[in-house]
Amino acid sequence: MKVLYASSEALPFIASGGLADVAGSLPKALRKKRVGCRVVLPLYGTIPQELRESMQFITSITVPVAWRRQYCGIFEAKVGGVTYYLLDNEYYFKRGSIYGHYDDGERFAFFARAILEMIPHISWKPDVIHCNDWQTALTPVYFQTMYGTREGYENIKTVFTIHNIQYQGRYGMEILEDVFGISPNDAHLVEFDGDINLLKGAIECAHRVTTVSPTYAEEILDPWFSYGLDPILRERSFKLQGILNGIDVDLYNPENDPLILSPYSADKTEGKAINKANLQKLLHLSQNPDAPLIGMVTRLVAQKGLDLVRAMLEELLNTTDAQIAVLGSGDREYEDFFRYIEGKYPGRASARIGFIPELAHKIYAGSDIFLMPSKTEPCGLSQMVALRYGAIPIVRETGGLRDSVQDSGDGEGNGFTFRSYNAHDMAHAIHRALLGYRDSEGWQMLVRRAMECDNSWTRSAGEYLRMYKSI
Ligand code: GLC
């Protein structure tokens, strides 16, 4: 089985969110299952020089973007046993940021088309092209409308994974031919609600559609979660499946993490207290080993449930001895809120605005509790990392949070959960956690159970393999 995994970001090259983690770790896990998995991504200008040095130029080709004929250099690199193809076009990809440009539609139409065009030039023919999110959603559309019957493309299947249904790639119909090169006869494939909707196109055209947790696969059939696409998904539900993500357990390993001060494990958790003291010092929190420290590492956007936090954080700080450490960036209103809290509660609250992986590891290792009250969460990786570092997650029961965290109220479970999107319900879960924290023996057992949860890719890679074989 040979799989070409197409993604607009992948660790260690380039990351803006969870997709990069998945694209950086699932291919490795698939290789362990004897799947020949290679990754293709754009060669962005912001990819670090050290990684560029390991790349080899293979060849260059011309890629059609509607009527345009664009240069595409194909580079190859091998990292951790996985082969990566990096597609070069400086006009499209040599920019200061990877998304958010006026011509993103054209940039990713180029990428989606180049993925297909490169196949005859790499002396390796995949059985499956596995695409991810709207940036590669046109690949299954182009495959169905232009490549499926071409020589050299026989028997290739396409899989499309939705990591977050909120981002759909929507454009005005007027650029259908001029930018996307799609004939009006095929317009129905991508048209939704009067617009071009690339995600809809992929749902229509891919042989299989997956999403990143079983619960999210059910949720997106419902209008509350689907951002409009539930009728399409219900019609195509026969090809929809949810497969829970895993995390890279080598990258996130408290026993052997160069970014934390003191290593520890489920059997020997003493090091965690040292990491907590170190984190408190680093973030100017008061050096109190008994104050429960709540960590949050998150994009600061509404989806992450920050309105609930905003509604009750001050009350929590006023009525308990809890400390809070937040790391993330995103919408101004939330960034400002956390800055305000930090200013008002010195020694109790810390807010670092940014994307700082080194600090993220220190927060996972130093926190007692990890708060993730998302409004929706396709999978969520942070709660899995938190579990591995023994930071007990408090989550809302949605998407992958529901599939990876079980309430410990019954003496089993690995965290604390609440159901409705309601600040009081969240506060109640936090108070239960704080009460649990006071029972140090029970808490130690909970930490141990959390750290022993297996969120590696081993099981899910097997599910992907079964899905590939079933097409
Ligand atoms: C997106 C989702 C997140 C998921 C990640 C990887 O970022 O919002 O829930 O974990 O993709 O699939």
Coordinates of C-alpha atoms and ligand atoms in Angstrom, one line a residue:
M1 CA 0.0 0.0 0.0
K2 CA 1.4 3.4 -1.0
V3 CA -0.1 6.6 0.3
L4 CA 0.7 10.2 -0.8
Y5 CA -0.2 12.4 2.2
A6 CA -1.0 15.9 1.0
S7 CA -1.0 18.7 3.5
S8 CA -0.5 22.5 3.5
E9 CA 1.6 22.1 6.7
A10 CA 3.6 19.4 8.4
L11 CA 6.1 19.2 11.2
P12 CA 9.1 19.6 11.3
F13 CA 8.9 21.9 8.3
I14 CA 6.1 24.3 9.0
A15 CA 3.2 24.5 11.5
S16 CA 0.3 26.8 12.3
G17 CA -2.0 24.3 14.1
G18 CA -2.9 20.7 14.8
L19 CA -2.9 19.6 11.1
A20 CA 0.9 20.0 11.1
D21 CA 1.2 17.6 14.1
V22 CA -0.9 15.0 12.4
A23 CA 0.9 15.4 9.1
G24 CA 4.2 15.1 11.0
S25 CA 3.3 12.0 12.9
L26 CA 0.7 9.8 11.1
P27 CA 3.0 9.1 8.2
K28 CA 5.6 7.8 10.5
A29 CA 3.1 5.5 12.2
L30 CA 1.8 4.3 8.9
R31 CA 5.3 3.4 7.9
K32 CA 5.5 1.2 10.9
K33 CA 2.4 -0.6 9.6
R34 CA 4.3 -1.2 6.3
V35 CA 2.4 1.5 4.4
G36 CA 4.7 3.4 2.1
C37 CA 3.6 6.8 3.1
R38 CA 5.2 9.9 1.6
V39 CA 4.2 13.5 2.3
V40 CA 3.8 16.5 -0.1
L41 CA 3.7 20.1 1.0
P42 CA 4.4 23.6 -0.4
L43 CA 8.0 24.8 -0.1
Y44 CA 7.2 28.0 1.8
G45 CA 9.7 30.8 2.1
T46 CA 9.5 30.5 5.9
I47 CA 10.8 26.9 6.1
P48 CA 14.0 27.1 8.2
Q49 CA 17.4 27.0 6.4
E50 CA 18.6 23.9 8.2
L51 CA 15.7 21.9 6.7
R52 CA 16.3 23.4 3.3
E53 CA 19.8 22.2 3.3
S54 CA 18.6 18.6 3.5
M55 CA 16.4 19.0 0.4
Q56 CA 17.4 17.7 -3.0
F57 CA 16.1 19.1 -6.3
I58 CA 14.5 16.3 -8.4
T59 CA 13.1 18.2 -11.4
S60 CA 10.9 21.0 -12.5
I61 CA 7.5 20.8 -14.2
T62 CA 4.9 23.2 -15.6
V63 CA 1.6 23.2 -13.7
P64 CA -1.7 24.6 -15.2
V65 CA -3.7 26.9 -13.0
A66 CA -6.7 27.5 -15.3
W67 CA -5.1 29.4 -18.3
R68 CA -1.8 30.1 -16.4
R69 CA 1.3 27.9 -16.9
Q70 CA 3.3 28.0 -13.7
Y71 CA 6.8 26.8 -12.7
C72 CA 6.9 24.0 -10.1
G73 CA 10.2 22.8 -8.7
I74 CA 10.0 19.4 -7.0
F75 CA 12.3 18.9 -4.1
E76 CA 12.7 15.8 -1.9
A77 CA 13.8 15.5 1.7
K78 CA 14.0 12.6 4.1
V79 CA 13.3 13.2 7.8
G80 CA 12.8 10.5 10.4
G81 CA 12.6 7.8 7.7
V82 CA 9.7 9.6 5.9
T83 CA 10.1 11.0 2.3
Y84 CA 8.8 14.6 1.8
Y85 CA 8.1 16.3 -1.5
L86 CA 8.3 20.0 -1.3
L87 CA 6.7 21.9 -4.2
D88 CA 8.4 25.2 -5.1
N89 CA 7.0 28.3 -6.7
E90 CA 8.3 31.5 -5.1
Y91 CA 5.6 33.7 -6.5
Y92 CA 3.0 31.7 -4.5
F93 CA 4.9 30.6 -1.5
K94 CA 7.8 32.9 -0.8
R95 CA 5.8 35.1 1.6
G96 CA 5.9 36.1 5.2
S97 CA 3.0 33.9 6.3
I98 CA 1.5 30.7 5.0
Y99 CA -2.2 31.7 4.9
G100 CA -4.2 34.9 4.8
H101 CA -3.3 36.3 1.4
Y102 CA -5.7 37.8 -1.1
D103 CA -5.0 35.0 -3.6
D104 CA -5.0 32.0 -1.3
G105 CA -7.6 30.3 -3.6
E106 CA -5.1 30.6 -6.5
R107 CA -2.1 29.5 -4.4
F108 CA -3.8 26.4 -3.2
A109 CA -5.4 25.6 -6.6
F110 CA -1.8 25.6 -7.8
F111 CA -0.7 23.3 -5.0
A112 CA -3.7 20.9 -5.5
R113 CA -3.0 20.6 -9.2
A114 CA 0.7 20.3 -8.7
I115 CA 0.2 17.3 -6.5
L116 CA -1.4 15.5 -9.4
E117 CA 0.9 16.8 -12.0
M118 CA 4.0 15.6 -10.1
I119 CA 3.0 11.9 -10.0
P120 CA 4.5 10.9 -13.3
H121 CA 7.8 12.6 -12.4
I122 CA 8.7 11.1 -9.1
S123 CA 9.0 7.4 -10.1
W124 CA 6.6 6.4 -7.4
K125 CA 2.9 5.9 -8.0
P126 CA 0.6 6.1 -4.9
D127 CA -2.4 3.8 -4.5
V128 CA -4.1 6.5 -2.4
I129 CA -3.8 10.3 -2.4
H130 CA -4.8 11.4 1.1
C131 CA -5.8 15.1 1.2
N132 CA -6.4 17.3 4.2
D133 CA -8.6 20.4 4.7
W134 CA -9.7 23.0 2.2
Q135 CA -6.1 23.8 1.0
T136 CA -5.9 20.4 -0.7
A137 CA -9.7 19.9 -1.3
L138 CA -9.3 20.6 -5.1
T139 CA -7.1 17.5 -5.6
P140 CA -10.0 15.0 -5.4
V141 CA -12.1 17.4 -7.6
Y142 CA -9.4 17.6 -10.3
F143 CA -8.8 13.9 -10.0
Q144 CA -12.4 13.1 -10.7
T145 CA -12.9 15.7 -13.5
M146 CA -9.5 15.5 -15.2
Y147 CA -7.0 12.8 -14.1
G148 CA -9.0 9.7 -13.2
T149 CA -9.0 8.3 -16.8
R150 CA -5.5 9.5 -17.8
E151 CA -2.8 7.1 -18.4
G152 CA -0.5 6.8 -15.4
Y153 CA -3.3 7.6 -12.9
E154 CA -5.2 4.2 -13.2
N155 CA -6.6 2.8 -9.9
I156 CA -5.6 5.8 -7.8
K157 CA -8.1 6.5 -5.0
T158 CA -8.6 9.8 -3.1
V159 CA -9.3 10.2 0.6
F160 CA -10.2 13.5 2.2
T161 CA -9.9 14.4 5.9
I162 CA -11.7 17.2 7.5
H163 CA -9.7 18.6 10.4
N164 CA -12.1 21.5 11.0
I165 CA -15.3 22.0 9.1
Q166 CA -15.3 25.7 9.9
Y167 CA -12.7 26.5 7.3
Q168 CA -14.3 25.6 3.9
G169 CA -12.5 27.7 1.2
R170 CA -15.4 29.7 -0.1
Y171 CA -15.1 31.9 -3.2
G172 CA -17.4 33.7 -5.6
M173 CA -18.6 31.7 -8.6
E174 CA -17.1 34.2 -11.0
I175 CA -13.6 32.7 -10.5
L176 CA -14.6 29.1 -11.2
E177 CA -13.0 28.9 -14.6
D178 CA -10.5 31.8 -14.4
V179 CA -8.8 30.7 -11.2
F180 CA -9.8 27.1 -10.5
G181 CA -10.0 26.0 -14.1
I182 CA -13.2 24.1 -13.5
S183 CA -15.6 23.8 -16.4
P184 CA -19.2 25.2 -15.9
N185 CA -20.4 21.6 -16.6
D186 CA -18.7 20.5 -13.4
A187 CA -19.8 23.6 -11.4
H188 CA -22.3 21.5 -9.4
L189 CA -19.5 19.6 -7.8
V190 CA -18.1 22.6 -6.0
E191 CA -21.2 24.9 -5.8
F192 CA -22.8 25.4 -2.5
D193 CA -25.2 28.1 -1.4
G194 CA -24.4 30.2 -4.4
D195 CA -20.6 30.1 -3.8
I196 CA -17.7 27.9 -4.7
N197 CA -17.1 25.8 -1.6
L198 CA -13.9 23.7 -1.9
L199 CA -14.7 21.5 1.1
K200 CA -18.0 20.6 -0.5
G201 CA -16.2 19.7 -3.7
A202 CA -13.9 17.3 -1.8
I203 CA -16.8 15.7 0.0
E204 CA -18.5 15.1 -3.3
C205 CA -15.4 13.8 -5.2
A206 CA -13.2 11.9 -2.7
H207 CA -13.7 8.1 -2.5
R208 CA -13.7 8.3 1.2
V209 CA -14.2 11.2 3.7
T210 CA -12.8 11.0 7.2
T211 CA -12.7 13.3 10.1
V212 CA -10.5 13.3 13.2
S213 CA -12.7 11.7 15.9
P214 CA -15.8 9.4 15.9
T215 CA -17.8 11.9 17.9
Y216 CA -17.1 14.8 15.4
A217 CA -18.1 12.5 12.5
E218 CA -21.5 12.3 14.1
E219 CA -21.6 15.9 15.2
I220 CA -21.0 17.4 11.7
L221 CA -24.2 15.8 10.5
D222 CA -25.9 18.3 12.7
P223 CA -26.4 22.0 11.8
W224 CA -25.0 23.2 15.2
F225 CA -21.6 21.9 14.2
S226 CA -21.5 21.7 10.4
Y227 CA -21.2 25.4 9.3
G228 CA -23.9 24.6 6.7
L229 CA -22.5 21.4 5.2
D230 CA -24.7 18.9 7.1
P231 CA -27.1 18.2 4.2
I232 CA -24.1 17.3 1.9
L233 CA -22.5 15.2 4.6
R234 CA -25.8 13.4 5.4
E235 CA -26.2 12.6 1.7
R236 CA -22.6 11.3 1.6
S237 CA -22.6 9.7 5.1
F238 CA -22.0 6.3 3.5
K239 CA -18.4 7.3 2.8
L240 CA -17.8 9.3 6.1
Q241 CA -15.8 7.9 9.0
G242 CA -14.2 9.3 12.2
I243 CA -10.8 8.1 13.2
L244 CA -9.3 9.5 16.4
N245 CA -5.9 11.3 16.0
G246 CA -2.9 10.2 18.0
I247 CA 0.0 12.3 19.2
D248 CA 3.7 11.8 18.6
V249 CA 4.7 10.1 21.8
D250 CA 8.4 10.6 21.1
L251 CA 8.1 14.3 20.7
Y252 CA 5.8 14.5 23.8
N253 CA 7.6 12.3 26.3
P254 CA 8.0 13.6 29.9
E255 CA 10.7 10.9 30.5
N256 CA 12.9 12.3 27.9
D257 CA 11.9 15.9 26.9
P258 CA 14.8 18.3 26.4
L259 CA 12.5 21.3 26.9
I260 CA 11.5 20.5 30.5
L261 CA 13.7 20.8 33.6
S262 CA 13.1 17.5 35.3
P263 CA 12.1 14.2 33.6
Y264 CA 9.4 12.1 35.1
S265 CA 7.1 9.1 34.4
A266 CA 3.9 7.5 35.5
D267 CA 5.9 5.4 38.0
K268 CA 8.1 8.2 39.2
T269 CA 6.2 11.4 39.2
E270 CA 8.4 13.4 41.7
G271 CA 9.9 15.4 38.8
K272 CA 6.6 17.0 38.1
A273 CA 6.8 19.1 41.3
I274 CA 10.2 20.4 40.2
N275 CA 8.7 21.4 36.8
K276 CA 5.8 23.1 38.5
A277 CA 8.1 25.2 40.7
N278 CA 10.2 26.0 37.7
L279 CA 7.1 27.1 35.7
Q280 CA 5.9 29.2 38.6
K281 CA 9.2 31.0 38.7
L282 CA 9.4 31.4 34.9
L283 CA 6.0 33.0 34.8
H284 CA 6.3 35.0 38.0
L285 CA 3.6 33.0 39.8
S286 CA 3.9 32.7 43.5
Q287 CA 6.1 29.8 44.5
N288 CA 3.4 27.8 46.3
P289 CA 3.7 24.0 45.7
D290 CA 0.2 23.5 47.0
A291 CA -1.7 26.0 44.9
P292 CA -3.3 24.1 42.0
L293 CA -1.9 25.3 38.8
I294 CA -4.3 25.4 35.8
G295 CA -2.6 25.5 32.3
M296 CA -4.1 26.4 28.9
V297 CA -2.3 26.2 25.6
T298 CA -4.7 27.2 22.9
R299 CA -5.4 29.3 19.9
L300 CA -7.3 32.3 21.4
V301 CA -10.4 32.0 19.3
A302 CA -14.1 31.6 20.2
Q303 CA -14.1 27.9 19.1
K304 CA -11.9 27.1 22.1
G305 CA -14.6 28.1 24.6
L306 CA -12.9 31.2 25.9
D307 CA -16.2 32.9 26.5
L308 CA -16.8 30.5 29.3
V309 CA -13.4 31.2 30.8
R310 CA -14.0 34.9 30.5
A311 CA -17.3 34.6 32.3
M312 CA -16.0 32.9 35.4
L313 CA -12.2 33.3 35.7
E314 CA -12.2 36.2 38.1
E315 CA -14.7 34.5 40.4
L316 CA -12.4 31.5 40.4
L317 CA -9.4 33.5 41.2
N318 CA -11.3 35.4 43.9
T319 CA -12.7 32.4 45.7
T320 CA -9.9 29.8 45.4
D321 CA -6.1 29.6 45.6
A322 CA -5.8 28.3 42.0
Q323 CA -3.2 29.8 39.6
I324 CA -3.6 30.0 35.9
A325 CA -1.0 30.0 33.1
V326 CA -2.2 30.7 29.6
L327 CA -0.2 30.5 26.3
G328 CA -1.7 31.3 22.9
S329 CA -2.5 33.9 20.3
G330 CA -5.5 34.7 18.3
D331 CA -8.3 37.2 18.6
R332 CA -7.5 40.6 20.1
E333 CA -10.5 40.5 22.6
Y334 CA -9.2 37.3 24.2
E335 CA -5.6 38.4 24.2
D336 CA -6.6 41.6 25.9
F337 CA -8.7 39.7 28.4
F338 CA -5.9 37.5 29.5
R339 CA -3.4 40.4 29.7
Y340 CA -5.9 42.3 31.9
I341 CA -6.2 39.2 34.2
E342 CA -2.5 39.0 34.5
G343 CA -2.2 42.6 35.4
K344 CA -5.0 42.4 38.0
Y345 CA -3.9 39.1 39.7
P346 CA -0.1 39.3 40.0
G347 CA 1.4 36.0 41.2
R348 CA -1.9 34.2 40.4
A349 CA -2.3 34.5 36.6
S350 CA 0.1 34.6 33.7
A351 CA -0.6 35.2 30.0
R352 CA 2.0 34.7 27.3
I353 CA 0.7 35.8 23.9
G354 CA 2.3 33.8 21.1
F355 CA 3.1 30.4 19.6
I356 CA 6.0 29.2 21.7
P357 CA 6.5 25.4 21.6
E358 CA 9.3 25.4 24.3
L359 CA 7.0 27.1 26.8
A360 CA 4.1 24.9 25.8
H361 CA 6.0 21.8 26.9
K362 CA 6.9 23.5 30.2
I363 CA 3.2 24.3 30.8
Y364 CA 2.1 20.7 30.2
A365 CA 4.9 19.5 32.5
G366 CA 4.3 22.1 35.3
S367 CA 0.5 22.2 35.4
D368 CA -1.7 20.1 37.7
I369 CA -4.8 20.7 35.6
F370 CA -5.3 21.5 31.9
L371 CA -8.4 23.4 30.9
M372 CA -9.9 22.9 27.4
P373 CA -13.6 23.9 27.4
S374 CA -14.0 24.0 23.6
K375 CA -17.3 24.9 22.0
T376 CA -16.4 22.4 19.2
E377 CA -13.3 20.3 18.9
P378 CA -12.8 18.1 15.9
C379 CA -10.1 16.1 17.8
G380 CA -7.9 18.3 19.9
L381 CA -4.3 17.2 20.6
S382 CA -3.5 19.3 23.6
Q383 CA -5.7 17.3 26.0
M384 CA -3.8 14.2 24.9
V385 CA -0.5 15.8 25.5
A386 CA -1.7 17.1 28.8
L387 CA -2.7 13.5 29.8
R388 CA 0.7 12.2 28.9
Y389 CA 2.3 14.9 31.1
G390 CA -0.1 14.2 34.0
A391 CA -1.9 17.6 33.7
I392 CA -5.4 16.5 34.4
P393 CA -7.7 17.7 31.6
I394 CA -11.0 19.5 32.2
V395 CA -12.9 19.4 29.0
R396 CA -16.3 19.9 27.4
E397 CA -17.8 16.7 26.1
T398 CA -17.5 17.4 22.4
G399 CA -15.7 15.9 19.4
G400 CA -12.3 14.3 20.2
L401 CA -12.4 15.7 23.7
R402 CA -15.3 13.3 24.4
D403 CA -13.5 10.5 22.8
S404 CA -10.3 10.9 24.8
V405 CA -11.3 12.2 28.3
Q406 CA -13.6 10.4 30.6
D407 CA -14.9 11.9 33.9
S408 CA -13.2 10.5 37.0
G409 CA -16.2 10.9 39.2
D410 CA -16.7 7.2 39.4
G411 CA -13.1 6.5 40.5
E412 CA -12.0 5.5 37.0
G413 CA -11.7 8.0 34.1
N414 CA -8.8 10.4 33.4
G415 CA -10.1 13.9 33.8
F416 CA -13.2 16.0 34.5
T417 CA -15.9 16.7 31.9
F418 CA -19.0 18.8 31.5
R419 CA -21.7 18.7 28.9
S420 CA -23.5 21.9 28.1
Y421 CA -21.8 25.0 26.8
N422 CA -22.3 26.9 30.0
A423 CA -19.9 28.7 32.3
H424 CA -21.5 27.4 35.5
D425 CA -21.2 23.8 34.3
M426 CA -17.6 24.5 33.5
A427 CA -17.1 26.1 36.9
H428 CA -18.6 23.1 38.6
A429 CA -16.2 20.8 36.8
I430 CA -13.3 23.0 37.9
H431 CA -14.4 23.0 41.5
R432 CA -14.7 19.2 41.4
A433 CA -11.1 19.1 40.1
L434 CA -9.9 21.4 42.8
L435 CA -11.6 19.3 45.4
G436 CA -9.9 16.2 43.9
Y437 CA -6.6 18.0 44.1
R438 CA -6.9 18.3 47.8
D439 CA -7.0 14.6 48.2
S440 CA -3.3 14.0 47.4
E441 CA -3.4 10.3 47.4
G442 CA -6.4 10.1 45.1
W443 CA -4.9 12.8 42.9
Q444 CA -1.7 10.8 42.5
M445 CA -3.7 7.8 41.3
L446 CA -5.5 10.0 38.8
V447 CA -2.2 11.5 37.5
R448 CA -0.9 8.0 37.1
R449 CA -4.0 6.8 35.2
A450 CA -3.8 9.9 33.0
M451 CA -0.2 9.3 32.2
E452 CA -0.8 5.7 31.3
C453 CA -3.5 6.4 28.7
D454 CA -2.3 5.3 25.3
N455 CA -2.8 8.1 22.8
S456 CA -0.1 7.0 20.4
W457 CA -0.9 6.5 16.7
T458 CA -0.6 2.7 16.9
R459 CA -4.3 2.0 17.0
S460 CA -5.5 4.7 14.6
A461 CA -2.8 4.0 12.0
G462 CA -4.3 0.5 11.8
E463 CA -7.7 2.0 11.2
Y464 CA -6.4 4.2 8.4
L465 CA -4.8 1.2 6.8
R466 CA -8.1 -0.8 7.0
M467 CA -9.9 2.2 5.4
Y468 CA -7.3 2.5 2.6
K469 CA -7.6 -1.2 1.9
S470 CA -11.4 -1.1 1.8
I471 CA -11.7 1.5 -1.0
Ligands
GLC1 C1 -7.7 21.0 13.8 C2 -8.8 20.8 14.8 C3 -8.3 20.0 16.0 C4 -7.6 18.8 15.5 C5 -6.5 19.1 14.5 C6 -5.8 17.9 13.9 O1 -6.8 21.9 14.2 O2 -9.4 22.0 15.2 O3 -9.3 19.7 16.8 O4 -7.0 18.1 16.6 O5 -7.1 19.8 13.4 O6 -6.6 17.0 13.3

